[in-house]
Amino acid sequence: MKTYQITVLKGDGIGPEIVDQAVKVLDKTAEKHGFAVSYNYALLGGAAIDAAGVPLPEETVAACKAADSVLLGAVGGPKWDSQPGHNRPEKGLLGIRKALGLYANLRPAVIFAPLRDASPLKPEIIGESLDIMVVRELTGGIYFGDRGTQEQNGVKSAYDTERYSEPEVERIARVAFDMAMKRNKRLCSVDKANVLDSSRLWRAVIDRMAKEYPEVAVSHLYVDNTAMQLVRDPGQFDVIVTSNMFGDILSDEASMISGSIGMLASASLGDGGLGLYEPIHGSAPDIAGQDIANPLATILSVSMLLRYSLNEPAAADAIEKAVSQVLTLARTKDIYTEGCGAKLVGCKEMGDLVAAQI
Ligand code: NAD
């Protein structure tokens, strides 16, 4: 039987609770779909600072590199807020993405039918359903460009630089075009080409690559217009591709359309199959250890892991279907409303229900 090696980084706060549920669901899915999974647990973030003094120990990097894929809970919490900047839990997250060469961040913004009423948008704006994939460049742009703070005549100034090379744009565009081909063949590239040189280069590369994908309908939107269109008519989008900073902002906006932060998965991919899969939310220290966290974002991250790293699409579909079915029966506190017709359950029971539904 085929056995996949998964390195698991539970992290901090609710990380361990939600990851345990995701592992439970993955085990059940493997059993039903004829493959096996072997887990290797490693430390990241605050847990790693406590055990090894650093947020990203060498052994963790080695364990991730040796795996078929990596599943992460979340990192951080008030316990480590007094750590110096270079040794904070979040540094571990940036460090592992860099060490694994993960340059593409995929964030689906999906509304499951039973949760339509959880969206802050009116039902007539959402339409029947919503399924957007935001592809964000993750290792370039202004977050990694030249920066500095200067003082002249007692006046301080600071600068950050947005820089993209053609190969950097090409590789993220390739991920987005391939994604569009697997979906509804519509790709919207977002930039600020009316102002920024880096955006004009970005747009030129997208247009050049569009010739390789004649089946994909390509459009360009300025980032300010995109922010508006996402709440005006989100159904117009299939795949969105954009730079690191624009993607950071737009993916948060797109994800909130779907109602709850506890429902949203993400994937970070590089070349080759290896990827890092995690919920988009943080470690939620305010609810950690109370068995009330929503594990579905992490469970849906496992579905993405199966689809994009392990090439097990039937198993990935089975998890999404199980989640959708369970939402009609049970909800965790963050997505529960009086009269929704579903039972209020905790983190563990939600994991049990999804596993039972597979
Ligand atoms: P957060 O996402 O942890 O929490 C925001 C709010 O959403 C909280 O009220 C929390 O209870 C709720 N929430 C989050 N996930 C939930 C879930 N699965 N089920 C139910 N409710 C959920 O963001 P924050 O409070 O700004 O940050 C807390 C810590 O997490 C900080 O240390 C921050 O740096 C870290 N963080 C980590 C990541 C990551 O690991 N990728 C991302 C964001 C924040």
Short mmCIF file of C-alpha atoms and ligand atoms in Angstrom, two decimals:
data_model
loop_
_atom_site.label_atom_id
_atom_site.label_comp_id
_atom_site.label_asym_id
_atom_site.label_seq_id
_atom_site.Cartn_x
_atom_site.Cartn_y
_atom_site.Cartn_z
CA MET A 1 0.00 0.00 0.00
CA LYS A 2 1.23 3.49 -0.81
CA THR A 3 2.41 5.33 2.35
CA TYR A 4 2.76 9.12 2.44
CA GLN A 5 5.09 10.83 4.90
CA ILE A 6 3.51 13.90 6.49
CA THR A 7 5.41 16.17 8.85
CA VAL A 8 3.01 17.70 11.37
CA LEU A 9 3.70 21.01 13.11
CA LYS A 10 1.00 21.46 15.74
CA GLY A 11 2.29 24.84 16.89
CA ASP A 12 0.72 26.85 19.70
CA GLY A 13 -2.65 27.83 21.19
CA ILE A 14 -5.46 25.92 19.51
CA GLY A 15 -2.90 24.38 17.08
CA PRO A 16 -2.66 20.99 18.83
CA GLU A 17 -6.47 20.63 19.23
CA ILE A 18 -7.35 21.42 15.62
CA VAL A 19 -4.46 19.42 14.15
CA ASP A 20 -5.51 16.33 16.14
CA GLN A 21 -8.94 16.50 14.49
CA ALA A 22 -7.40 16.95 11.03
CA VAL A 23 -5.13 13.94 11.55
CA LYS A 24 -8.13 11.88 12.67
CA VAL A 25 -9.97 12.80 9.46
CA LEU A 26 -6.91 12.12 7.30
CA ASP A 27 -6.49 8.66 8.86
CA LYS A 28 -10.11 7.80 8.11
CA THR A 29 -9.81 9.15 4.56
CA ALA A 30 -6.64 7.12 3.96
CA GLU A 31 -8.34 3.96 5.21
CA LYS A 32 -11.29 4.52 2.85
CA HIS A 33 -9.20 5.46 -0.18
CA GLY A 34 -6.55 2.76 -0.02
CA PHE A 35 -3.39 4.54 1.11
CA ALA A 36 -1.53 4.95 4.40
CA VAL A 37 -0.06 7.99 6.14
CA SER A 38 2.97 8.05 8.39
CA TYR A 39 3.38 11.11 10.63
CA ASN A 40 6.49 12.82 11.87
CA TYR A 41 5.80 15.46 14.55
CA ALA A 42 8.15 18.47 14.77
CA LEU A 43 8.24 21.78 16.64
CA LEU A 44 7.56 25.28 15.31
CA GLY A 45 6.83 28.68 16.86
CA GLY A 46 6.38 29.17 20.59
CA ALA A 47 6.51 25.44 21.31
CA ALA A 48 9.91 25.33 19.60
CA ILE A 49 11.15 28.39 21.53
CA ASP A 50 10.20 26.66 24.79
CA ALA A 51 11.86 23.38 23.85
CA ALA A 52 14.84 24.48 21.77
CA GLY A 53 15.23 28.25 22.27
CA VAL A 54 14.47 29.11 18.62
CA PRO A 55 11.17 29.26 16.64
CA LEU A 56 12.50 27.10 13.80
CA PRO A 57 14.93 24.37 14.87
CA GLU A 58 17.16 22.76 12.22
CA GLU A 59 15.51 19.38 12.86
CA THR A 60 12.13 20.86 11.91
CA VAL A 61 13.46 22.10 8.58
CA ALA A 62 15.02 18.68 7.91
CA ALA A 63 11.81 16.85 8.86
CA CYS A 64 9.76 19.07 6.52
CA LYS A 65 12.19 18.66 3.62
CA ALA A 66 12.12 14.88 4.02
CA ALA A 67 8.29 14.71 3.93
CA ASP A 68 5.79 14.43 1.09
CA SER A 69 3.98 17.37 2.63
CA VAL A 70 3.59 19.43 5.79
CA LEU A 71 0.50 20.12 7.93
CA LEU A 72 0.60 23.09 10.30
CA GLY A 73 -1.76 24.30 13.05
CA ALA A 74 -0.87 27.88 14.00
CA VAL A 75 1.86 29.65 15.94
CA GLY A 76 2.14 32.49 18.44
CA GLY A 77 0.58 33.72 21.63
CA PRO A 78 1.03 36.24 24.45
CA LYS A 79 3.51 33.98 26.22
CA TRP A 80 6.12 34.84 23.57
CA ASP A 81 5.21 38.51 22.98
CA SER A 82 8.25 39.66 24.93
CA GLN A 83 10.64 37.71 22.68
CA PRO A 84 12.95 39.89 20.57
CA GLY A 85 11.78 40.39 16.94
CA HIS A 86 14.17 37.83 15.44
CA ASN A 87 13.06 35.13 17.87
CA ARG A 88 9.28 35.49 17.76
CA PRO A 89 7.07 32.50 16.87
CA GLU A 90 6.01 34.13 13.56
CA LYS A 91 9.67 34.13 12.47
CA GLY A 92 9.43 30.38 12.48
CA LEU A 93 6.58 30.57 10.00
CA LEU A 94 8.38 32.93 7.62
CA GLY A 95 11.54 30.84 8.05
CA ILE A 96 9.93 27.52 7.13
CA ARG A 97 8.23 29.01 4.05
CA LYS A 98 11.61 30.34 2.93
CA ALA A 99 13.51 27.14 3.76
CA LEU A 100 11.04 25.10 1.70
CA GLY A 101 11.04 27.60 -1.20
CA LEU A 102 7.29 28.14 -0.98
CA TYR A 103 6.49 31.05 -3.28
CA ALA A 104 2.79 30.51 -4.03
CA ASN A 105 0.07 30.95 -1.45
CA LEU A 106 -3.32 29.54 -2.37
CA ARG A 107 -6.30 30.76 -0.44
CA PRO A 108 -9.72 29.49 -1.44
CA ALA A 109 -12.67 31.64 -0.37
CA VAL A 110 -15.58 29.24 -0.48
CA ILE A 111 -19.06 29.52 0.91
CA PHE A 112 -20.52 26.16 1.84
CA ALA A 113 -24.25 26.20 1.10
CA PRO A 114 -25.33 25.60 4.74
CA LEU A 115 -23.28 28.66 5.80
CA ARG A 116 -24.68 31.15 3.29
CA ASP A 117 -26.29 33.12 6.09
CA ALA A 118 -22.92 33.47 7.90
CA SER A 119 -21.55 35.76 5.17
CA PRO A 120 -21.67 39.49 5.87
CA LEU A 121 -22.84 39.97 2.26
CA LYS A 122 -26.50 39.89 1.24
CA PRO A 123 -27.66 36.56 -0.26
CA GLU A 124 -28.49 38.24 -3.59
CA ILE A 125 -24.87 39.43 -3.87
CA ILE A 126 -23.45 35.99 -3.07
CA GLY A 127 -25.75 34.18 -5.47
CA GLU A 128 -26.06 30.39 -5.35
CA SER A 129 -22.55 29.79 -4.04
CA LEU A 130 -19.10 31.29 -4.03
CA ASP A 131 -15.78 29.72 -4.89
CA ILE A 132 -12.79 32.02 -5.43
CA MET A 133 -9.13 31.02 -5.38
CA VAL A 134 -6.64 33.76 -4.53
CA VAL A 135 -3.07 32.96 -5.65
CA ARG A 136 -0.68 35.25 -3.81
CA GLU A 137 3.05 35.61 -4.52
CA LEU A 138 4.72 34.85 -1.21
CA THR A 139 8.47 35.43 -1.29
CA GLY A 140 8.99 38.64 -3.25
CA GLY A 141 7.74 42.20 -3.51
CA ILE A 142 7.73 44.89 -0.88
CA TYR A 143 7.84 42.51 2.10
CA PHE A 144 11.27 41.33 0.99
CA GLY A 145 12.59 44.40 -0.87
CA ASP A 146 15.24 46.88 0.16
CA ARG A 147 14.10 49.03 3.11
CA GLY A 148 15.45 51.51 5.57
CA THR A 149 14.87 54.37 7.97
CA GLN A 150 16.93 57.55 7.74
CA GLU A 151 17.19 60.76 9.69
CA GLN A 152 18.23 64.07 8.23
CA ASN A 153 18.10 67.41 10.06
CA GLY A 154 16.06 65.77 12.80
CA VAL A 155 13.42 64.49 10.35
CA LYS A 156 12.99 60.75 10.02
CA SER A 157 11.96 59.08 6.77
CA ALA A 158 11.50 55.43 5.91
CA TYR A 159 11.14 53.49 2.66
CA ASP A 160 10.26 49.99 1.43
CA THR A 161 10.81 48.77 -2.12
CA GLU A 162 8.48 46.78 -4.36
CA ARG A 163 10.61 44.82 -6.84
CA TYR A 164 9.64 41.87 -9.04
CA SER A 165 11.74 40.10 -11.66
CA GLU A 166 10.22 38.46 -14.75
CA PRO A 167 11.04 34.92 -13.53
CA GLU A 168 9.36 35.65 -10.18
CA VAL A 169 6.17 36.77 -11.93
CA GLU A 170 6.34 33.88 -14.41
CA ARG A 171 6.48 31.17 -11.76
CA ILE A 172 3.54 32.52 -9.74
CA ALA A 173 1.59 33.14 -12.96
CA ARG A 174 2.22 29.53 -14.00
CA VAL A 175 0.66 28.31 -10.74
CA ALA A 176 -2.36 30.57 -11.33
CA PHE A 177 -2.86 29.65 -15.00
CA ASP A 178 -2.59 25.93 -14.15
CA MET A 179 -5.09 26.45 -11.35
CA ALA A 180 -7.50 28.26 -13.69
CA MET A 181 -7.24 25.36 -16.16
CA LYS A 182 -8.36 22.96 -13.39
CA ARG A 183 -11.25 25.25 -12.44
CA ASN A 184 -13.47 27.55 -14.51
CA LYS A 185 -10.70 28.86 -16.78
CA ARG A 186 -10.99 32.49 -15.70
CA LEU A 187 -7.97 34.35 -14.35
CA CYS A 188 -7.96 37.90 -13.02
CA SER A 189 -4.53 39.45 -12.50
CA VAL A 190 -4.52 42.27 -9.97
CA ASP A 191 -2.01 45.10 -9.97
CA LYS A 192 -1.62 48.87 -9.82
CA ALA A 193 -0.25 49.31 -13.32
CA ASN A 194 -1.59 52.86 -13.61
CA VAL A 195 1.02 53.92 -11.02
CA LEU A 196 3.70 51.29 -10.44
CA ASP A 197 6.50 50.14 -12.78
CA SER A 198 6.61 46.79 -11.01
CA SER A 199 2.92 46.33 -11.84
CA ARG A 200 3.49 47.18 -15.50
CA LEU A 201 6.14 44.46 -15.69
CA TRP A 202 3.78 42.09 -13.87
CA ARG A 203 1.01 42.80 -16.39
CA ALA A 204 3.32 42.35 -19.39
CA VAL A 205 4.43 38.93 -18.14
CA ILE A 206 0.82 37.82 -17.55
CA ASP A 207 -0.15 38.92 -21.09
CA ARG A 208 2.82 37.09 -22.58
CA MET A 209 1.99 33.89 -20.70
CA ALA A 210 -1.70 34.12 -21.61
CA LYS A 211 -0.68 33.06 -25.15
CA GLU A 212 0.39 29.68 -23.69
CA TYR A 213 -3.08 29.25 -22.14
CA PRO A 214 -5.54 30.17 -24.92
CA GLU A 215 -8.42 28.51 -23.06
CA VAL A 216 -8.04 30.79 -20.04
CA ALA A 217 -9.96 34.09 -20.15
CA VAL A 218 -7.54 36.63 -18.67
CA SER A 219 -8.55 39.98 -17.21
CA HIS A 220 -6.62 42.71 -15.40
CA LEU A 221 -7.96 44.80 -12.54
CA TYR A 222 -6.39 47.50 -10.40
CA VAL A 223 -6.16 46.51 -6.77
CA ASP A 224 -8.44 49.31 -5.55
CA ASN A 225 -11.16 48.27 -8.00
CA THR A 226 -10.69 44.61 -7.01
CA ALA A 227 -11.26 45.45 -3.35
CA MET A 228 -14.55 47.05 -4.39
CA GLN A 229 -15.61 44.30 -6.83
CA LEU A 230 -15.06 41.59 -4.21
CA VAL A 231 -17.91 42.96 -2.11
CA ARG A 232 -20.01 44.25 -5.05
CA ASP A 233 -20.02 41.13 -7.24
CA PRO A 234 -17.72 38.38 -5.90
CA GLY A 235 -19.21 35.78 -8.25
CA GLN A 236 -17.33 37.34 -11.20
CA PHE A 237 -14.04 35.88 -9.87
CA ASP A 238 -12.62 32.40 -10.37
CA VAL A 239 -8.83 32.60 -9.88
CA ILE A 240 -7.16 35.84 -8.77
CA VAL A 241 -3.37 36.18 -9.04
CA THR A 242 -1.50 39.02 -7.40
CA SER A 243 1.61 40.22 -5.62
CA ASN A 244 2.61 39.57 -2.04
CA MET A 245 1.18 42.71 -0.42
CA PHE A 246 -1.95 43.04 -2.57
CA GLY A 247 -2.58 39.34 -2.02
CA ASP A 248 -2.15 39.68 1.72
CA ILE A 249 -4.91 42.27 1.85
CA LEU A 250 -7.27 40.88 -0.80
CA SER A 251 -7.12 37.31 0.47
CA ASP A 252 -8.25 38.50 3.91
CA GLU A 253 -11.08 40.44 2.31
CA ALA A 254 -12.11 37.50 0.12
CA SER A 255 -11.96 35.11 3.05
CA MET A 256 -14.22 37.24 5.24
CA ILE A 257 -16.89 37.10 2.55
CA SER A 258 -17.25 33.45 3.45
CA GLY A 259 -18.23 34.23 7.01
CA SER A 260 -15.90 32.61 9.47
CA ILE A 261 -12.15 32.59 9.83
CA GLY A 262 -12.52 29.10 11.32
CA MET A 263 -13.53 27.68 7.92
CA LEU A 264 -10.66 28.81 5.71
CA ALA A 265 -7.78 26.67 4.57
CA SER A 266 -4.60 27.63 2.75
CA ALA A 267 -1.69 26.07 0.92
CA SER A 268 1.81 27.35 0.28
CA LEU A 269 3.52 25.67 -2.65
CA GLY A 270 6.93 25.66 -4.26
CA ASP A 271 8.41 23.65 -7.10
CA GLY A 272 7.83 19.92 -6.80
CA GLY A 273 5.03 18.47 -4.75
CA LEU A 274 6.05 19.65 -1.29
CA GLY A 275 3.65 22.14 0.27
CA LEU A 276 2.73 23.61 3.63
CA TYR A 277 -0.97 23.42 4.50
CA GLU A 278 -2.54 25.43 7.30
CA PRO A 279 -5.70 27.24 8.35
CA ILE A 280 -5.57 30.98 7.67
CA HIS A 281 -6.40 31.86 11.26
CA GLY A 282 -3.93 32.23 14.09
CA SER A 283 -3.44 30.31 17.32
CA ALA A 284 -6.52 31.89 18.98
CA PRO A 285 -5.02 31.93 22.49
CA ASP A 286 -8.30 33.34 23.83
CA ILE A 287 -10.06 30.00 23.26
CA ALA A 288 -7.15 27.54 23.46
CA GLY A 289 -7.64 24.40 25.54
CA GLN A 290 -11.43 24.85 25.85
CA ASP A 291 -12.51 22.40 23.13
CA ILE A 292 -14.48 25.15 21.33
CA ALA A 293 -12.17 25.93 18.37
CA ASN A 294 -13.45 25.17 14.89
CA PRO A 295 -11.20 22.46 13.36
CA LEU A 296 -12.76 22.69 9.87
CA ALA A 297 -10.17 25.09 8.39
CA THR A 298 -7.45 22.61 9.32
CA ILE A 299 -9.51 19.67 8.09
CA LEU A 300 -10.04 21.52 4.78
CA SER A 301 -6.28 22.18 4.67
CA VAL A 302 -5.85 18.40 4.67
CA SER A 303 -8.19 18.27 1.68
CA MET A 304 -5.94 20.76 -0.14
CA LEU A 305 -2.88 18.70 0.86
CA LEU A 306 -4.43 15.62 -0.71
CA ARG A 307 -5.33 17.54 -3.87
CA TYR A 308 -2.19 19.57 -4.49
CA SER A 309 0.66 17.59 -2.91
CA LEU A 310 -0.44 13.96 -2.89
CA ASN A 311 -2.54 14.00 -6.05
CA GLU A 312 -5.43 12.18 -4.37
CA PRO A 313 -8.37 14.23 -5.70
CA ALA A 314 -11.05 11.67 -4.80
CA ALA A 315 -9.90 11.70 -1.16
CA ALA A 316 -9.83 15.51 -1.21
CA ASP A 317 -13.38 15.63 -2.59
CA ALA A 318 -14.54 13.18 0.09
CA ILE A 319 -13.36 15.52 2.86
CA GLU A 320 -15.06 18.58 1.32
CA LYS A 321 -18.28 16.64 0.89
CA ALA A 322 -18.15 15.35 4.48
CA VAL A 323 -17.61 18.89 5.81
CA SER A 324 -20.55 20.21 3.83
CA GLN A 325 -22.79 17.41 5.09
CA VAL A 326 -21.74 17.80 8.73
CA LEU A 327 -22.47 21.56 8.62
CA THR A 328 -26.16 20.76 8.26
CA LEU A 329 -26.00 18.68 11.46
CA ALA A 330 -23.49 20.37 13.73
CA ARG A 331 -21.60 23.65 14.18
CA THR A 332 -18.89 24.93 16.47
CA LYS A 333 -19.56 28.13 18.42
CA ASP A 334 -18.03 30.51 15.83
CA ILE A 335 -20.47 29.41 13.10
CA TYR A 336 -23.45 28.52 15.27
CA THR A 337 -26.55 30.69 15.33
CA GLU A 338 -29.74 30.16 17.29
CA GLY A 339 -32.29 28.44 15.06
CA CYS A 340 -29.74 27.30 12.44
CA GLY A 341 -31.06 23.77 12.82
CA ALA A 342 -27.67 22.29 13.67
CA LYS A 343 -26.38 21.10 17.04
CA LEU A 344 -23.70 23.09 18.90
CA VAL A 345 -20.58 20.93 19.22
CA GLY A 346 -16.99 21.25 20.41
CA CYS A 347 -13.75 20.85 18.48
CA LYS A 348 -13.32 17.13 19.15
CA GLU A 349 -16.92 16.21 18.38
CA MET A 350 -16.73 18.13 15.12
CA GLY A 351 -13.63 16.09 14.17
CA ASP A 352 -15.44 12.87 15.11
CA LEU A 353 -18.47 13.81 13.01
CA VAL A 354 -16.44 14.64 9.89
CA ALA A 355 -14.39 11.45 10.25
CA ALA A 356 -17.61 9.42 10.62
CA GLN A 357 -19.01 11.04 7.47
CA ILE A 358 -16.03 10.06 5.26
P1 NAD B 1 -6.45 34.62 15.50
O1 NAD B 1 -6.77 34.20 14.12
O2 NAD B 1 -5.68 33.66 16.33
O3 NAD B 1 -7.82 34.95 16.28
C1 NAD B 1 -8.71 35.98 15.87
C2 NAD B 1 -10.12 35.68 16.45
O4 NAD B 1 -10.68 34.57 15.73
C3 NAD B 1 -10.08 35.27 17.91
O5 NAD B 1 -11.23 35.76 18.56
C4 NAD B 1 -10.14 33.75 17.87
O6 NAD B 1 -10.73 33.17 19.02
C5 NAD B 1 -10.97 33.51 16.62
N1 NAD B 1 -10.59 32.25 15.98
C6 NAD B 1 -9.45 32.01 15.26
N2 NAD B 1 -9.42 30.75 14.84
C7 NAD B 1 -10.56 30.17 15.28
C8 NAD B 1 -11.09 28.85 15.16
N3 NAD B 1 -10.46 27.88 14.50
N4 NAD B 1 -12.28 28.61 15.75
C9 NAD B 1 -12.96 29.56 16.40
N5 NAD B 1 -12.51 30.82 16.54
C10 NAD B 1 -11.30 31.11 15.98
O7 NAD B 1 -5.69 36.02 15.38
P2 NAD B 1 -5.03 36.92 16.53
O8 NAD B 1 -5.86 36.86 17.77
O9 NAD B 1 -4.75 38.20 15.87
O10 NAD B 1 -3.62 36.24 16.82
C11 NAD B 1 -3.37 35.30 17.87
C12 NAD B 1 -1.98 34.76 17.72
O11 NAD B 1 -1.88 34.02 16.49
C13 NAD B 1 -0.90 35.85 17.62
O12 NAD B 1 0.22 35.41 18.34
C14 NAD B 1 -0.62 35.94 16.15
O13 NAD B 1 0.68 36.41 15.88
C15 NAD B 1 -0.77 34.50 15.74
N6 NAD B 1 -1.08 34.31 14.30
C16 NAD B 1 -0.55 33.21 13.73
C17 NAD B 1 -0.85 32.90 12.42
C18 NAD B 1 -0.30 31.63 11.84
O14 NAD B 1 0.21 30.80 12.57
N7 NAD B 1 -0.39 31.44 10.56
C19 NAD B 1 -1.71 33.72 11.69
C20 NAD B 1 -2.28 34.83 12.31
C21 NAD B 1 -1.96 35.11 13.64
#
